Coordinates of C-alpha atoms in Angstrom, one line a residue:
X1 CA 99.8 96.3 113.7
X2 CA 101.3 92.8 113.5
X3 CA 103.8 92.0 116.3
X4 CA 106.0 89.0 116.1
X5 CA 107.4 87.5 119.3
X6 CA 111.2 87.4 120.0
X7 CA 113.1 84.6 118.2
X8 CA 114.9 81.8 120.0
X9 CA 118.4 81.4 121.3
X10 CA 121.1 83.3 119.2
X11 CA 123.3 81.2 116.9
X12 CA 126.9 80.4 117.8
X13 CA 128.0 82.9 115.1
X14 CA 125.8 85.7 116.7
X15 CA 127.3 85.0 120.1
X16 CA 130.8 85.1 118.8
X17 CA 130.3 88.4 117.0
X18 CA 128.6 89.9 120.1
X19 CA 131.6 88.8 122.2
X20 CA 134.0 90.6 119.8
X21 CA 131.9 93.8 119.9
X22 CA 131.8 93.7 123.7
X23 CA 135.6 93.5 123.8
X24 CA 136.5 96.0 121.0
X25 CA 133.8 98.6 120.9
X26 CA 131.6 98.7 124.0
X27 CA 134.2 99.4 126.7
X28 CA 135.5 102.6 125.0
X29 CA 134.7 106.1 126.3
X30 CA 134.4 108.2 123.2
X31 CA 135.2 111.9 122.8
X32 CA 135.5 114.1 119.8
X33 CA 139.1 113.2 119.3
X34 CA 138.1 109.6 118.9
X35 CA 135.9 110.2 115.8
X36 CA 138.6 108.8 113.5
X37 CA 138.8 105.7 115.6
X38 CA 135.0 105.3 115.7
X39 CA 135.0 105.4 111.9
X40 CA 137.8 103.0 111.6
X41 CA 136.1 100.5 113.9
X42 CA 132.9 100.8 111.8
X43 CA 134.8 100.0 108.7
X44 CA 136.7 97.1 110.3
X45 CA 133.6 95.4 111.8
X46 CA 131.2 95.8 108.9
X47 CA 133.2 95.5 105.7
X48 CA 131.8 92.9 103.3
X49 CA 132.6 91.7 99.8
X50 CA 130.1 92.1 97.0
X51 CA 128.2 88.9 96.3
X52 CA 128.5 87.3 92.9
X53 CA 126.3 89.0 90.4
X54 CA 126.2 92.4 92.0
X55 CA 128.3 95.4 90.9
X56 CA 128.9 98.7 92.6
X57 CA 128.8 102.0 90.7
X58 CA 130.1 105.1 92.4
X59 CA 128.1 108.4 92.0
X60 CA 129.8 111.7 92.9
X61 CA 127.3 114.3 91.6
X62 CA 124.8 115.7 92.0
X63 CA 124.5 113.4 95.1
X64 CA 127.1 111.1 96.6
X65 CA 126.7 107.4 97.0
X66 CA 126.8 104.2 95.1
X67 CA 124.4 102.0 93.0
X68 CA 124.4 98.3 93.8
X69 CA 123.1 96.6 90.7
X70 CA 122.3 92.9 90.1
X71 CA 123.1 91.5 86.7
X72 CA 119.6 91.9 85.4
X73 CA 117.7 94.5 87.5
X74 CA 114.0 95.0 87.1
X75 CA 113.4 98.3 85.4
X76 CA 111.5 101.1 87.0
X77 CA 112.1 99.9 90.6
X78 CA 114.7 101.0 93.1
X79 CA 115.5 101.0 96.8
X80 CA 117.1 104.0 98.6
X81 CA 119.3 102.8 101.5
X82 CA 120.4 105.1 104.4
X83 CA 123.3 103.6 106.4
X84 CA 123.7 103.6 110.2
X85 CA 126.7 104.7 112.3
X86 CA 125.3 107.1 114.8
X87 CA 125.3 109.9 112.2
X88 CA 129.1 110.1 112.9
X89 CA 130.4 107.1 111.0
X90 CA 129.6 104.7 108.3
X91 CA 129.5 104.9 104.5
X92 CA 128.0 103.0 101.6
X93 CA 130.9 100.6 101.6
X94 CA 130.4 99.7 105.3
X95 CA 126.9 98.5 104.6
X96 CA 127.3 96.4 101.5
X97 CA 126.4 93.3 103.5
X98 CA 122.9 94.7 103.5
X99 CA 122.7 96.8 100.3
X100 CA 124.2 94.3 97.9
X101 CA 122.1 91.4 99.3
X102 CA 118.9 93.5 99.0
X103 CA 119.8 94.3 95.4
X104 CA 120.4 90.7 94.5
X105 CA 117.4 89.2 96.4
X106 CA 115.0 91.9 95.3
X107 CA 116.4 92.0 91.7
X108 CA 116.5 95.8 91.7
X109 CA 119.0 98.6 91.8
X110 CA 119.8 99.9 95.3
X111 CA 121.2 103.4 95.9
X112 CA 123.2 103.7 99.1
X113 CA 123.6 107.4 100.0
X114 CA 126.9 108.8 101.3
X115 CA 125.4 111.6 103.4
X116 CA 127.5 114.1 105.3
X117 CA 128.5 113.1 108.9
X118 CA 128.6 114.9 112.2
X119 CA 130.3 116.5 114.0
X120 CA 131.7 118.2 110.9
X121 CA 128.2 118.4 109.5
X122 CA 125.5 118.3 112.2
X123 CA 121.7 118.4 111.6
X124 CA 120.2 119.1 109.1
X125 CA 123.1 118.2 106.8
X126 CA 122.2 114.5 106.6
X127 CA 118.5 115.2 106.1
X128 CA 119.3 117.8 103.4
X129 CA 121.4 115.2 101.6
X130 CA 118.6 112.6 101.9
X131 CA 116.0 115.0 100.6
X132 CA 118.2 116.0 97.7
X133 CA 118.7 112.3 96.8
X134 CA 115.0 111.7 97.0
X135 CA 114.4 114.5 94.5
X136 CA 117.2 113.2 92.4
X137 CA 115.7 109.7 92.1
X138 CA 112.3 111.2 91.2
X139 CA 114.0 113.3 88.5
X140 CA 115.7 110.2 87.2
X141 CA 112.2 109.0 86.3
X142 CA 111.5 106.6 89.2
X143 CA 108.0 106.8 90.5
X144 CA 107.8 107.2 94.2
X145 CA 105.4 104.3 94.5
X146 CA 108.0 102.1 92.9
X147 CA 110.8 103.0 95.2
X148 CA 111.3 101.3 98.6
X149 CA 113.2 103.0 101.4
X150 CA 115.3 101.3 104.1
X151 CA 117.9 102.1 106.7
X152 CA 119.5 100.8 109.8
X153 CA 120.2 102.5 113.2
X154 CA 120.7 106.2 112.5
X155 CA 119.9 105.5 108.9
X156 CA 116.5 104.1 110.0
X157 CA 115.8 107.3 111.9
X158 CA 117.0 109.3 108.9
X159 CA 114.6 107.4 106.6
X160 CA 111.7 108.3 108.8
X161 CA 112.8 111.9 109.0
X162 CA 113.1 111.9 105.2
X163 CA 109.5 110.8 104.8
X164 CA 108.3 113.4 107.3
X165 CA 110.2 116.2 105.6
X166 CA 109.1 115.0 102.1
X167 CA 105.5 115.1 103.3
X168 CA 106.0 118.7 104.6
X169 CA 107.4 119.7 101.1
X170 CA 104.4 118.0 99.3
X171 CA 106.7 115.4 97.8
X172 CA 105.4 111.9 97.1
X173 CA 106.4 109.1 99.6
X174 CA 108.0 105.8 98.9
X175 CA 106.0 102.6 98.5
X176 CA 107.2 101.1 101.9
X177 CA 110.0 101.4 104.4
X178 CA 112.1 98.7 106.1
X179 CA 114.0 99.6 109.3
X180 CA 116.6 97.6 111.1
X181 CA 117.2 98.7 114.7
X182 CA 116.1 102.3 113.9
X183 CA 117.3 105.1 116.1
X184 CA 114.2 107.2 116.5
X185 CA 114.7 108.9 119.8
X186 CA 117.9 110.9 120.2
X187 CA 116.6 112.2 123.5
X188 CA 117.3 108.7 124.7
X189 CA 114.2 108.3 126.8
X190 CA 113.5 104.6 126.1
X191 CA 113.5 102.3 129.1
X192 CA 115.9 99.9 127.3
X193 CA 118.6 102.5 127.3
X194 CA 119.2 101.6 130.9
X195 CA 117.5 98.2 131.1
X196 CA 119.7 96.7 128.4
X197 CA 123.0 98.5 129.3
X198 CA 124.5 95.2 130.3
X199 CA 123.0 93.1 127.6
X200 CA 123.6 95.3 124.5
X201 CA 126.7 94.1 122.6
X202 CA 127.6 97.4 120.9
X203 CA 127.1 100.3 123.2
X204 CA 126.8 101.9 126.6
X205 CA 124.2 104.6 127.2
X206 CA 126.8 107.4 127.3
X207 CA 128.0 106.5 123.8
X208 CA 124.5 106.8 122.4
X209 CA 124.1 110.2 124.1
X210 CA 127.5 111.3 122.8
X211 CA 126.5 110.6 119.2
X212 CA 123.1 112.2 119.7
X213 CA 124.6 115.5 120.9
X214 CA 127.1 115.6 118.0
X215 CA 124.4 115.1 115.4
X216 CA 121.7 117.4 116.9
X217 CA 124.1 120.2 117.5
X218 CA 122.1 123.3 118.4
X219 CA 118.8 121.6 117.7
X220 CA 116.7 120.0 120.4
X221 CA 117.2 116.2 120.5
X222 CA 113.4 115.7 120.5
X223 CA 112.8 117.8 117.4
X224 CA 110.7 115.6 115.1
X225 CA 113.2 115.7 112.2
X226 CA 116.0 114.7 114.6
X227 CA 113.9 112.2 116.5
X228 CA 111.1 111.1 114.3
X229 CA 109.5 109.2 117.1
X230 CA 108.0 112.6 118.1
X231 CA 106.7 113.4 114.6
X232 CA 103.3 113.0 113.1
X233 CA 103.4 109.6 111.6
X234 CA 100.0 109.6 110.0
X235 CA 100.0 109.0 106.3
X236 CA 103.3 107.2 106.1
X237 CA 103.6 104.1 103.9
X238 CA 103.8 100.6 105.3
X239 CA 106.6 100.1 107.8
X240 CA 108.6 96.9 108.5
X241 CA 110.6 97.2 111.7
X242 CA 113.2 94.8 113.0
X243 CA 114.9 95.1 116.4
X244 CA 116.6 93.0 119.0
X245 CA 115.1 92.6 122.5
X246 CA 118.6 93.0 124.0
X247 CA 119.7 96.2 122.4
X248 CA 119.7 99.7 123.8
X249 CA 117.4 100.9 121.0
X250 CA 114.8 98.2 121.5
X251 CA 112.2 100.8 122.7
X252 CA 113.0 103.2 119.8
X253 CA 111.6 100.4 117.6
X254 CA 108.7 99.3 119.8
X255 CA 107.4 102.8 120.5
X256 CA 107.7 103.7 116.9
X257 CA 105.6 100.7 115.9
X258 CA 103.0 101.5 118.6
X259 CA 102.8 105.2 117.6
X260 CA 102.7 104.4 113.9
X261 CA 99.9 101.9 114.4
X262 CA 97.9 104.4 116.5
X263 CA 98.3 106.9 113.6
X264 CA 96.8 104.4 111.2
X265 CA 100.0 103.3 109.5
X266 CA 100.3 99.6 108.5
X267 CA 103.3 98.4 110.5
X268 CA 104.9 95.0 111.3
X269 CA 107.3 94.7 114.2
X270 CA 109.7 91.8 114.4
X271 CA 111.6 91.4 117.7
X272 CA 114.6 89.1 117.7
X273 CA 116.2 87.6 120.7
X274 CA 119.7 88.4 122.0
X275 CA 121.2 89.8 118.8
X276 CA 123.6 92.7 118.4
X277 CA 122.2 96.1 117.3
X278 CA 121.7 96.3 113.5
X279 CA 122.7 92.7 113.0
X280 CA 121.9 92.5 109.3
X281 CA 125.3 94.2 108.8
X282 CA 126.7 90.8 109.6
X283 CA 124.7 88.9 106.9
X284 CA 127.0 86.3 105.4
X285 CA 128.6 85.7 108.8
X286 CA 125.5 85.5 111.0
X287 CA 122.5 83.4 109.9
X288 CA 120.1 85.7 111.6
X289 CA 121.4 88.6 109.4
X290 CA 120.5 86.6 106.3
X291 CA 117.2 85.5 107.8
X292 CA 116.2 89.1 108.6
X293 CA 117.0 90.2 105.0
X294 CA 115.1 87.3 103.6
X295 CA 112.0 88.2 105.7
X296 CA 112.4 91.8 104.6
X297 CA 112.6 90.9 100.9
X298 CA 109.6 88.6 101.2
X299 CA 107.5 91.3 102.9
X300 CA 108.4 94.0 100.3
X301 CA 107.6 91.6 97.4
X302 CA 104.3 90.7 99.0
X303 CA 103.1 94.3 98.9
X304 CA 100.6 95.1 96.1
X305 CA 102.5 95.8 92.8
X306 CA 102.3 99.3 91.4

């Protein structure tokens, strides 16, 4: 495993965005009746315009989501993106700062899945939607070894769960997977959950536990397809993992990287210093967001071509 040390002092833009999150999101005590507010806050904080040269194409059936296509995409290659939002919020439109930039910089079509959300649709609804989309992409003629997979936060955990479930069903796995602040342990056992309670810009521990319970529903939070940290990671494709040393989910990423490496998976862990959780969502506003995406693009393109 390659492990990269934390980056230096956050940029002024990163500090400003973190300050806004601490004032608007972190102090709130969420309950089920606050779900519409949570979703509205996600849309307000992560909305982004499409960059020049990228178009969005809505898909409603047989799966829901949107294609982000550069003007001249490379044929035969694609990236499947699974958005974050604690499994209770978020949508393809809220994560265009990531998906559209990946499409443009990789020069390929990116499909952002609009999976069903909890509490209306608890586990395994999101995973079922991800599996259906994986089968749909394969049926479209894309070879698995020419598809990259990526996700942030809950979407990062869902990406891992997708690969574990695909392997169980004897489906081929993607060429590689990039994860931004992945939520891999819904049992919330990482030390950073308490250690970083004061440093994390987005959340308090109770908010993370609240979302975990809504998504897991009647399933144990340490079930491997809910919390892929507890799954058998052997045989997964190369993983690129980004996390901030100050976020509550730091150890979800660090322990994932350690366990994946122990299982023989090729994994690179990049820890950044003092940044908000899933900061690539602020690409275009925060230089670290663009830098993280640039590193991800370079790492994916450096993999052996299929």
